[in-house]
PDB file of C-alpha atoms in Angstrom:
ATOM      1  CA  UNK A  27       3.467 -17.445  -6.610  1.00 58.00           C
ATOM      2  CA  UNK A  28       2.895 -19.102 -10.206  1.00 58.00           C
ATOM      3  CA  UNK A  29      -0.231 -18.906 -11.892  1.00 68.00           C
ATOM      4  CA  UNK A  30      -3.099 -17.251 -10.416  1.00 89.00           C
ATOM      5  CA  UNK A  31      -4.806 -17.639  -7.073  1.00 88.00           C
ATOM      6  CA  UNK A  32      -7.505 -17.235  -4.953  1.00 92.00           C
ATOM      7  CA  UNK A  33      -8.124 -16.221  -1.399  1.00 92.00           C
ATOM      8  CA  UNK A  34     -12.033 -16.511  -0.796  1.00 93.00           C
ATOM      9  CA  UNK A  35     -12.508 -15.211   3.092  1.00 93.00           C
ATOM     10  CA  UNK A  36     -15.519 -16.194   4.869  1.00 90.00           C
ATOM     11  CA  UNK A  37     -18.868 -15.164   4.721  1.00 89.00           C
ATOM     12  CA  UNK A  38     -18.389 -13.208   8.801  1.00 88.00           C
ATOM     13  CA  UNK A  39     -19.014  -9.407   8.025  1.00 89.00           C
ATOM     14  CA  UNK A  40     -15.736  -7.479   9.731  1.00 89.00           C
ATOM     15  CA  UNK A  41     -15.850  -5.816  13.019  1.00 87.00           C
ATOM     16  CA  UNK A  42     -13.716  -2.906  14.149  1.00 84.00           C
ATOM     17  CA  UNK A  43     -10.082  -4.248  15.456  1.00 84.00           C
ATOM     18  CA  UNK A  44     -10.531  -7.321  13.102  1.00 86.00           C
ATOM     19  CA  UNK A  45      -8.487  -8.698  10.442  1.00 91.00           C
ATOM     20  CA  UNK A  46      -7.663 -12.045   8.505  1.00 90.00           C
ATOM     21  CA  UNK A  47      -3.773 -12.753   8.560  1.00 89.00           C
ATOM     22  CA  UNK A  48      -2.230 -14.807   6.033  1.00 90.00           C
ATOM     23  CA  UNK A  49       1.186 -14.851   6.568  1.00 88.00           C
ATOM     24  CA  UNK A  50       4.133 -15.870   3.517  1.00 87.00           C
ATOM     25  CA  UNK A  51       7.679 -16.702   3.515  1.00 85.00           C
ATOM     26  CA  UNK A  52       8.072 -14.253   0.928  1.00 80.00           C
ATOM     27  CA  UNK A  53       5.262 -13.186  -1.107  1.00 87.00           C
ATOM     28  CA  UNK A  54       6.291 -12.677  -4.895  1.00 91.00           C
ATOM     29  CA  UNK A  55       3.810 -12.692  -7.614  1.00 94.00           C
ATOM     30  CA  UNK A  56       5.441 -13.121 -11.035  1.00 93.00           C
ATOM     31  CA  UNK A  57       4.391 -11.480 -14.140  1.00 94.00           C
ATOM     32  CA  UNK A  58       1.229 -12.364 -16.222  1.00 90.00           C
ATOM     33  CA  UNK A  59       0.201 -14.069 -12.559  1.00 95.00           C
ATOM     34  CA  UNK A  60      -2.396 -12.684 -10.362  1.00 96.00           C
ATOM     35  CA  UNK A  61      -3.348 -13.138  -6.996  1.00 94.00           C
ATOM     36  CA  UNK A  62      -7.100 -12.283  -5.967  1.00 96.00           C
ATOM     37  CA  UNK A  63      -8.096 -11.670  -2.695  1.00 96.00           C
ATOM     38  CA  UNK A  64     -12.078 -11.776  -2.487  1.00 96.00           C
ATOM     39  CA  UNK A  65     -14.570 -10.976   0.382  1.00 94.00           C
ATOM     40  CA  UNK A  66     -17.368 -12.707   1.366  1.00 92.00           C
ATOM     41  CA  UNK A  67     -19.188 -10.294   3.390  1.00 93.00           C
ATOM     42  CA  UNK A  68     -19.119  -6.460   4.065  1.00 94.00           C
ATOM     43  CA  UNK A  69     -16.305  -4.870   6.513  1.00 93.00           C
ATOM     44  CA  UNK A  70     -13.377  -7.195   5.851  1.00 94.00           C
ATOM     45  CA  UNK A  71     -10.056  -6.032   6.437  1.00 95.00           C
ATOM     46  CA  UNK A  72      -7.037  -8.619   4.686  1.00 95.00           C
ATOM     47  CA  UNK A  73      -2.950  -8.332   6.198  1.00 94.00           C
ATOM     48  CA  UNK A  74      -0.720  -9.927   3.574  1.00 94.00           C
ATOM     49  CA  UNK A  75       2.368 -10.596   5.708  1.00 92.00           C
ATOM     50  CA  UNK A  76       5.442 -11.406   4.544  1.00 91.00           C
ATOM     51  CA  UNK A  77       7.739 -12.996   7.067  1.00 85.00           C
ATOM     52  CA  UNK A  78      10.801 -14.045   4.894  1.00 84.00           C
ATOM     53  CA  UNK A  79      14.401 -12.144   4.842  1.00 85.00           C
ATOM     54  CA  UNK A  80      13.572 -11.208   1.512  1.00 90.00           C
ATOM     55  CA  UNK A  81      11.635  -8.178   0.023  1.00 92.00           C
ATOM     56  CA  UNK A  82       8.192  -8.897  -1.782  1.00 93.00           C
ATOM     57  CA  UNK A  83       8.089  -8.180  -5.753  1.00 94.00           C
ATOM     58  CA  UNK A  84       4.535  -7.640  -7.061  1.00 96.00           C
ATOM     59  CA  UNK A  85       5.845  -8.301 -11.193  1.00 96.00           C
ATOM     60  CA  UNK A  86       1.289  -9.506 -11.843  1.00 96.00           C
ATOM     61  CA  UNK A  87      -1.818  -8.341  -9.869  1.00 97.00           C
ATOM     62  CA  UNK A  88      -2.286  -8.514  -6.349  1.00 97.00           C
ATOM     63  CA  UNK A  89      -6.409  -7.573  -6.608  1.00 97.00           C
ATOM     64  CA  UNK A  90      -9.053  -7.370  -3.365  1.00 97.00           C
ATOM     65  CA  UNK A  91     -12.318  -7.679  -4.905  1.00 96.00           C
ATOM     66  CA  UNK A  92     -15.950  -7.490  -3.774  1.00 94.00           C
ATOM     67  CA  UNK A  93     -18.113 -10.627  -4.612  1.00 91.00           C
ATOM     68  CA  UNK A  94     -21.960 -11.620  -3.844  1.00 84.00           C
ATOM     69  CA  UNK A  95     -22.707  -8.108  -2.997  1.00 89.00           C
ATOM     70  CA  UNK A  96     -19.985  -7.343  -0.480  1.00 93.00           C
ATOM     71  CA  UNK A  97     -17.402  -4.717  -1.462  1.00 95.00           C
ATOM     72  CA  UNK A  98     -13.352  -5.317  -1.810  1.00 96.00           C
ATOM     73  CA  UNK A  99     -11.895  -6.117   1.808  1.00 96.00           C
ATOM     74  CA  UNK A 100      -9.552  -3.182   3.126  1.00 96.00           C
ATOM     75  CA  UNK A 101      -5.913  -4.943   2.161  1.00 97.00           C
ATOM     76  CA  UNK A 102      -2.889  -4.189   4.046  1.00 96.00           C
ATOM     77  CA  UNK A 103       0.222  -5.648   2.917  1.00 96.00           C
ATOM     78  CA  UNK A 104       3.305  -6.107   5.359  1.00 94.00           C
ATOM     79  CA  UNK A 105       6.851  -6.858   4.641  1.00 93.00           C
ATOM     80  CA  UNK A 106       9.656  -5.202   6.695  1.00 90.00           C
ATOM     81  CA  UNK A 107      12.417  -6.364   4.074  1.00 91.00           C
ATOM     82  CA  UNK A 108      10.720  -4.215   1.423  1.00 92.00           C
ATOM     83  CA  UNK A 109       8.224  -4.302  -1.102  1.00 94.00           C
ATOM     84  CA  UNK A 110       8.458  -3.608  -5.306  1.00 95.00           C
ATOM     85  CA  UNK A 111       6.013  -2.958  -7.310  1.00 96.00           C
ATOM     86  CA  UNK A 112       7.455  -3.875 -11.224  1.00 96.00           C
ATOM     87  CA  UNK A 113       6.804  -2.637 -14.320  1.00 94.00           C
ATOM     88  CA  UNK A 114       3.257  -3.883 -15.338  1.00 95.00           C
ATOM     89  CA  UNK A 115       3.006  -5.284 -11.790  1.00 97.00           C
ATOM     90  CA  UNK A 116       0.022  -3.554  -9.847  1.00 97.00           C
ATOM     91  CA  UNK A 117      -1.948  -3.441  -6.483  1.00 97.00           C
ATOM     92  CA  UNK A 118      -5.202  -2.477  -6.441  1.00 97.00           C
ATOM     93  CA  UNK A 119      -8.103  -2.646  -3.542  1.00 96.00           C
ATOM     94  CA  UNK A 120     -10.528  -0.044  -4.170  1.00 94.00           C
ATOM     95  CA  UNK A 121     -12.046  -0.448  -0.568  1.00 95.00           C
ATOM     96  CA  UNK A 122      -8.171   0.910   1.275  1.00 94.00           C
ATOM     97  CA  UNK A 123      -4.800   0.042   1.154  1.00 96.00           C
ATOM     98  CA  UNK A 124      -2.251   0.194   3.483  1.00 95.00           C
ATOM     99  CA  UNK A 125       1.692  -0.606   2.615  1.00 94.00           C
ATOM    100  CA  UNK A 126       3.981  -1.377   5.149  1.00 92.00           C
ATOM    101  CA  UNK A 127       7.832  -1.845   5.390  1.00 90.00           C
ATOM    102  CA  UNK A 128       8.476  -0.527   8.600  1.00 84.00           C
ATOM    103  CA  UNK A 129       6.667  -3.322  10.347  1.00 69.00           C
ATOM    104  CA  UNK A 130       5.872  -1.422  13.722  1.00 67.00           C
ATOM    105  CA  UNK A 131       8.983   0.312  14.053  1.00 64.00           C
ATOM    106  CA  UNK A 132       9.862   3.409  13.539  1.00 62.00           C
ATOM    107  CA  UNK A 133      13.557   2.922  13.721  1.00 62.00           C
ATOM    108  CA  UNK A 134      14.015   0.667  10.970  1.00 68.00           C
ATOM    109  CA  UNK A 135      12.622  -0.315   7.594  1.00 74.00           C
ATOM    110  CA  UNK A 136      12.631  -0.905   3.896  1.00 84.00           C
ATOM    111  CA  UNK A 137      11.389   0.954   0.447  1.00 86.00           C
ATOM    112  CA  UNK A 138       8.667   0.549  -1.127  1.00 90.00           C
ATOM    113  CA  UNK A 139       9.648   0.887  -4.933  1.00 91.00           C
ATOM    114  CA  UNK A 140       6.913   1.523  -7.430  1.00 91.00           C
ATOM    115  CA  UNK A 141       7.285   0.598 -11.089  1.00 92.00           C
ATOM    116  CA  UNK A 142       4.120   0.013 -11.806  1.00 93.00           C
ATOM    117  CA  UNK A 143       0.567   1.074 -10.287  1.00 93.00           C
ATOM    118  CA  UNK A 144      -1.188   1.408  -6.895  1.00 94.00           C
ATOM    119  CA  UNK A 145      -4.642   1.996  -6.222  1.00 93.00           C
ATOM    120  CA  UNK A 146      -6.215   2.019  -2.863  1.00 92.00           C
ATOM    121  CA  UNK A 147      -9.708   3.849  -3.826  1.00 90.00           C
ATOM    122  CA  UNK A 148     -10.854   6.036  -1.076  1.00 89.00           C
ATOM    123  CA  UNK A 149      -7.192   5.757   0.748  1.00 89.00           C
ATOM    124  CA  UNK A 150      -3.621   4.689   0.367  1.00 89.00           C
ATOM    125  CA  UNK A 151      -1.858   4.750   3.535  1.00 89.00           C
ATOM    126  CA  UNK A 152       2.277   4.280   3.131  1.00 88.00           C
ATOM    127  CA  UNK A 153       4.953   3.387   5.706  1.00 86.00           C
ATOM    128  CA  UNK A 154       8.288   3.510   4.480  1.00 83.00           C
ATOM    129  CA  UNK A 155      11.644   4.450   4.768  1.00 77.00           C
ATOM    130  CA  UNK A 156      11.642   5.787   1.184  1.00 78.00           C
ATOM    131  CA  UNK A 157       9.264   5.435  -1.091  1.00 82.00           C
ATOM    132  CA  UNK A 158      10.621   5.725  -4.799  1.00 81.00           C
ATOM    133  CA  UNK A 159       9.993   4.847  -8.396  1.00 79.00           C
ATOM    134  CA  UNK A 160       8.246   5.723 -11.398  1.00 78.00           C
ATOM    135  CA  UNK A 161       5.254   4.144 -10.952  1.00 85.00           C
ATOM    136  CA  UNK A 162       1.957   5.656 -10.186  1.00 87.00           C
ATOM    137  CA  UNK A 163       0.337   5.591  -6.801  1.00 85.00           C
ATOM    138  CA  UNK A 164      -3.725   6.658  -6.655  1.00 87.00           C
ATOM    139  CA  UNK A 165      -5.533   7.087  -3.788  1.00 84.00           C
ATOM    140  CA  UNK A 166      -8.463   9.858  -2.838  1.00 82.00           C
ATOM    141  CA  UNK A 167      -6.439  10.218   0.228  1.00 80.00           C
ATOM    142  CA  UNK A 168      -2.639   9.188  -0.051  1.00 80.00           C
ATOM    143  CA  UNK A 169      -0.977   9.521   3.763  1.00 80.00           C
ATOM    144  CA  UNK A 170       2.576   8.782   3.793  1.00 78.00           C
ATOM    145  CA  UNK A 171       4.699   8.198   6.788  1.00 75.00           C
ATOM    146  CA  UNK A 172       7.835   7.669   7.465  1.00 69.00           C
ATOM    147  CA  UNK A 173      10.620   7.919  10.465  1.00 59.00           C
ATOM    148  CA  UNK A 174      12.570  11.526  11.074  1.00 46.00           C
ATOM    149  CA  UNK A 175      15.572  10.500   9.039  1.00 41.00           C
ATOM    150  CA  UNK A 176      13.795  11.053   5.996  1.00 42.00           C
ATOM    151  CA  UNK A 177      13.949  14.521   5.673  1.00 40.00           C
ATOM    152  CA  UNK A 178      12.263  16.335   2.690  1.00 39.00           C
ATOM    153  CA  UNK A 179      13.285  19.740   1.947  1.00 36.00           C
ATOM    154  CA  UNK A 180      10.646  19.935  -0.927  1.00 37.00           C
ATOM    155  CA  UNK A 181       7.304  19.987   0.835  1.00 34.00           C
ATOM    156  CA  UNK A 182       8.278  17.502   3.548  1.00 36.00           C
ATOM    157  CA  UNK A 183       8.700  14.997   1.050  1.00 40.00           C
ATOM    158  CA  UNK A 184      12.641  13.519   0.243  1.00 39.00           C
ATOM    159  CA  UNK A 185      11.447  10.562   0.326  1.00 43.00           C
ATOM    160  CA  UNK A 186       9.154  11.010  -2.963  1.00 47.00           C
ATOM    161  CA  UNK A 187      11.750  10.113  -5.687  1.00 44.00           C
ATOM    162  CA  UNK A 188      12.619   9.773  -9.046  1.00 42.00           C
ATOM    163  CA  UNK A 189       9.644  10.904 -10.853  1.00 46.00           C
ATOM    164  CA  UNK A 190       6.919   9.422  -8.290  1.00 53.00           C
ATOM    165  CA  UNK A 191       3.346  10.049  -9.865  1.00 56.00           C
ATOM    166  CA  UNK A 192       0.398  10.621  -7.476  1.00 61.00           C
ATOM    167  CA  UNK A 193      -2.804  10.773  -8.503  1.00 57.00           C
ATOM    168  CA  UNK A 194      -6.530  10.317  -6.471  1.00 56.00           C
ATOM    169  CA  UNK A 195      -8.837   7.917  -7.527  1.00 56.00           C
ATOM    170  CA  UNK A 196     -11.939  10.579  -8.189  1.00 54.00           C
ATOM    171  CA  UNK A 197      -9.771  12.859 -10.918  1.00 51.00           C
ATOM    172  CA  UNK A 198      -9.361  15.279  -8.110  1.00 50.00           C
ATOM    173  CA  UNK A 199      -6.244  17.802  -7.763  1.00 45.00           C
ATOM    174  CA  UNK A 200      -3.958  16.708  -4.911  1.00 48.00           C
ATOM    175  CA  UNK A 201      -3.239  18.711  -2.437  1.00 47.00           C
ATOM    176  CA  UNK A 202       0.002  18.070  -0.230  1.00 46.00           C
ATOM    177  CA  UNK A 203       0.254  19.014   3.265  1.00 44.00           C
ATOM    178  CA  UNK A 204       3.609  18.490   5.677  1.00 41.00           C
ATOM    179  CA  UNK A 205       3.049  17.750   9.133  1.00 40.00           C
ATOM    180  CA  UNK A 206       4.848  16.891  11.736  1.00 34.00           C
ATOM    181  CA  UNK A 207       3.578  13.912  14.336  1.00 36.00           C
ATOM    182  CA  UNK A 208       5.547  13.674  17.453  1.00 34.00           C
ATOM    183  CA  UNK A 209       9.493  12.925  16.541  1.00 33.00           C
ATOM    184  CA  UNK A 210       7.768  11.684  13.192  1.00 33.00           C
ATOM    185  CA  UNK A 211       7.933  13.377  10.004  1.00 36.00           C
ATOM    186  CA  UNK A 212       5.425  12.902   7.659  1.00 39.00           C
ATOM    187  CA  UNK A 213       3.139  14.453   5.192  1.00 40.00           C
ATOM    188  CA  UNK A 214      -0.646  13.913   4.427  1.00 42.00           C
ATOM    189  CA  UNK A 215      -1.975  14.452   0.958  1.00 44.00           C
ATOM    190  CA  UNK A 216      -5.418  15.078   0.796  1.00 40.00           C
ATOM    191  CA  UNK A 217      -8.014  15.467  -2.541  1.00 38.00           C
ATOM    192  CA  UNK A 218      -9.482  19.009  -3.026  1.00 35.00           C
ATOM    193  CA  UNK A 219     -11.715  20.075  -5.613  1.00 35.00           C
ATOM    194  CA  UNK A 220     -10.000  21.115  -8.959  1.00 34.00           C
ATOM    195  CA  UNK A 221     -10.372  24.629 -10.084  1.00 35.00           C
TER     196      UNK A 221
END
C-alpha cells in the first residue's frame, strides 16, 4: 500500500463471535505510509488477512483508532506466509492485538519478525513459529503461542530471539510464566506490580 489509507467500519457496535474481514493479496505498507483502521462504534473487532504466497512487511503504521467516542477496534492481523515488522515500521491498537502466522494450524507456520514496535494496549496475543527481532513488543498482557517444535530451554521461550524487547503498556514489570497446553508449548507473560 502507497500513501496512507483509511478503513472507516460502520457505525454497528460489535457483538461477541463478530468480526469485519478484509482480506489482501499481500498486505505491505511501505515506509513513511500509514494505514488507519478506525471504528465507528464500541466492541469492534478488525481481521487483516493476508491471502497472498508472500509474507506481509509493515515498513509505516498499521494504526486501529477510536473515533466519535468509540474506542480502537480489537485488530487481528493474519498471514500464514509471515509477517515483518521493519525498522520504524509499527503496529499499534491500544484496544488488543492479535498476530497470526500459523493461520489455524498448529503444524505449520511462519515468523513474525519485529524490527520495529508493537503495541496491543491491554493485550498482545502471538502465534508463531518463531518470533524474532529486535524490535519492541508492548502489551499489559503479552501471550505467545506457538507449536511443540519450538522448544525453549530458557523459560519456555526459544523462540524469543535475538535481543526481543518486551515491555507492558502500563510501565509494569513483566512477569513470564511457561505453560504447557495440551501437545502445545507455550508461555503466558503476564504484568505484575513492580517492586
Amino acid at each position: 500500500i502507497s500513501g496512507n489509507f483509511t478503513i472507516q467500519l460502520g457505525n454497528v457496535a460489535g457483538t461477541p463471535g463478530s468480526a469485519a474481514q478484509f482480506d489482501f493479496q499481500s498486505l505491505n505498507v511501505g515506509p513513511a505510509n500509514r494505514v488507519t483502521i478506525r471504528a465507528g462504534a464500541p466492541g469492534q473487532v478488525v481481521v487483516v488477512n493476508s491471502a497472498g504466497a508472500a509474507a506481509s512487511a509493515i515498513g509505516g503504521m498499521l494504526v486501529a483508532e477510536g473515533a466519535n467516542g468509540a474506542p480502537p477496534p480489537i485488530l487481528f492481523v493474519r498471514n500464514a506466509k509471515g509477517l515483518t515488522i521493519a525498522a520504524g515500521g509499527s503496529i499499534s491498537a491500544l484496544s488488543g492485538a492479535v498476530l497470526d502466522t500459523l493461520a489455524g494450524s498448529w503444524t505449520a507456520g511462519e515468523s513474525i519478525v519485529n524490527q520495529g514496535s508493537v503495541d496491543g494496549g491491554p493485550s498482545l496475543d502471538m502465534l508463531a513459529s518463531r518470533i524474532n527481532g529486535g524490535g519492541q513488543f508492548k502489551g499489559n498482557a503479552i501471550t505467545i503461542r506457538t507449536f511443540g517444535s519450538a522448544n525453549n530451554p530458557v523459560n519456555g521461550a526459544y523462540f524469543l530471539q535475538n535481543g526481543l524487547q518486551l515491555f507492558p503498556s502500563s510501565g509494569n514489570a513483566i512477569a513470564r510464566t511457561p505453560r504447557m497446553t495440551g501437545a502445545f508449548q507455550g508461555a503466558m507473560l503476564s504484568t505484575t506490580p513492580a517492586g
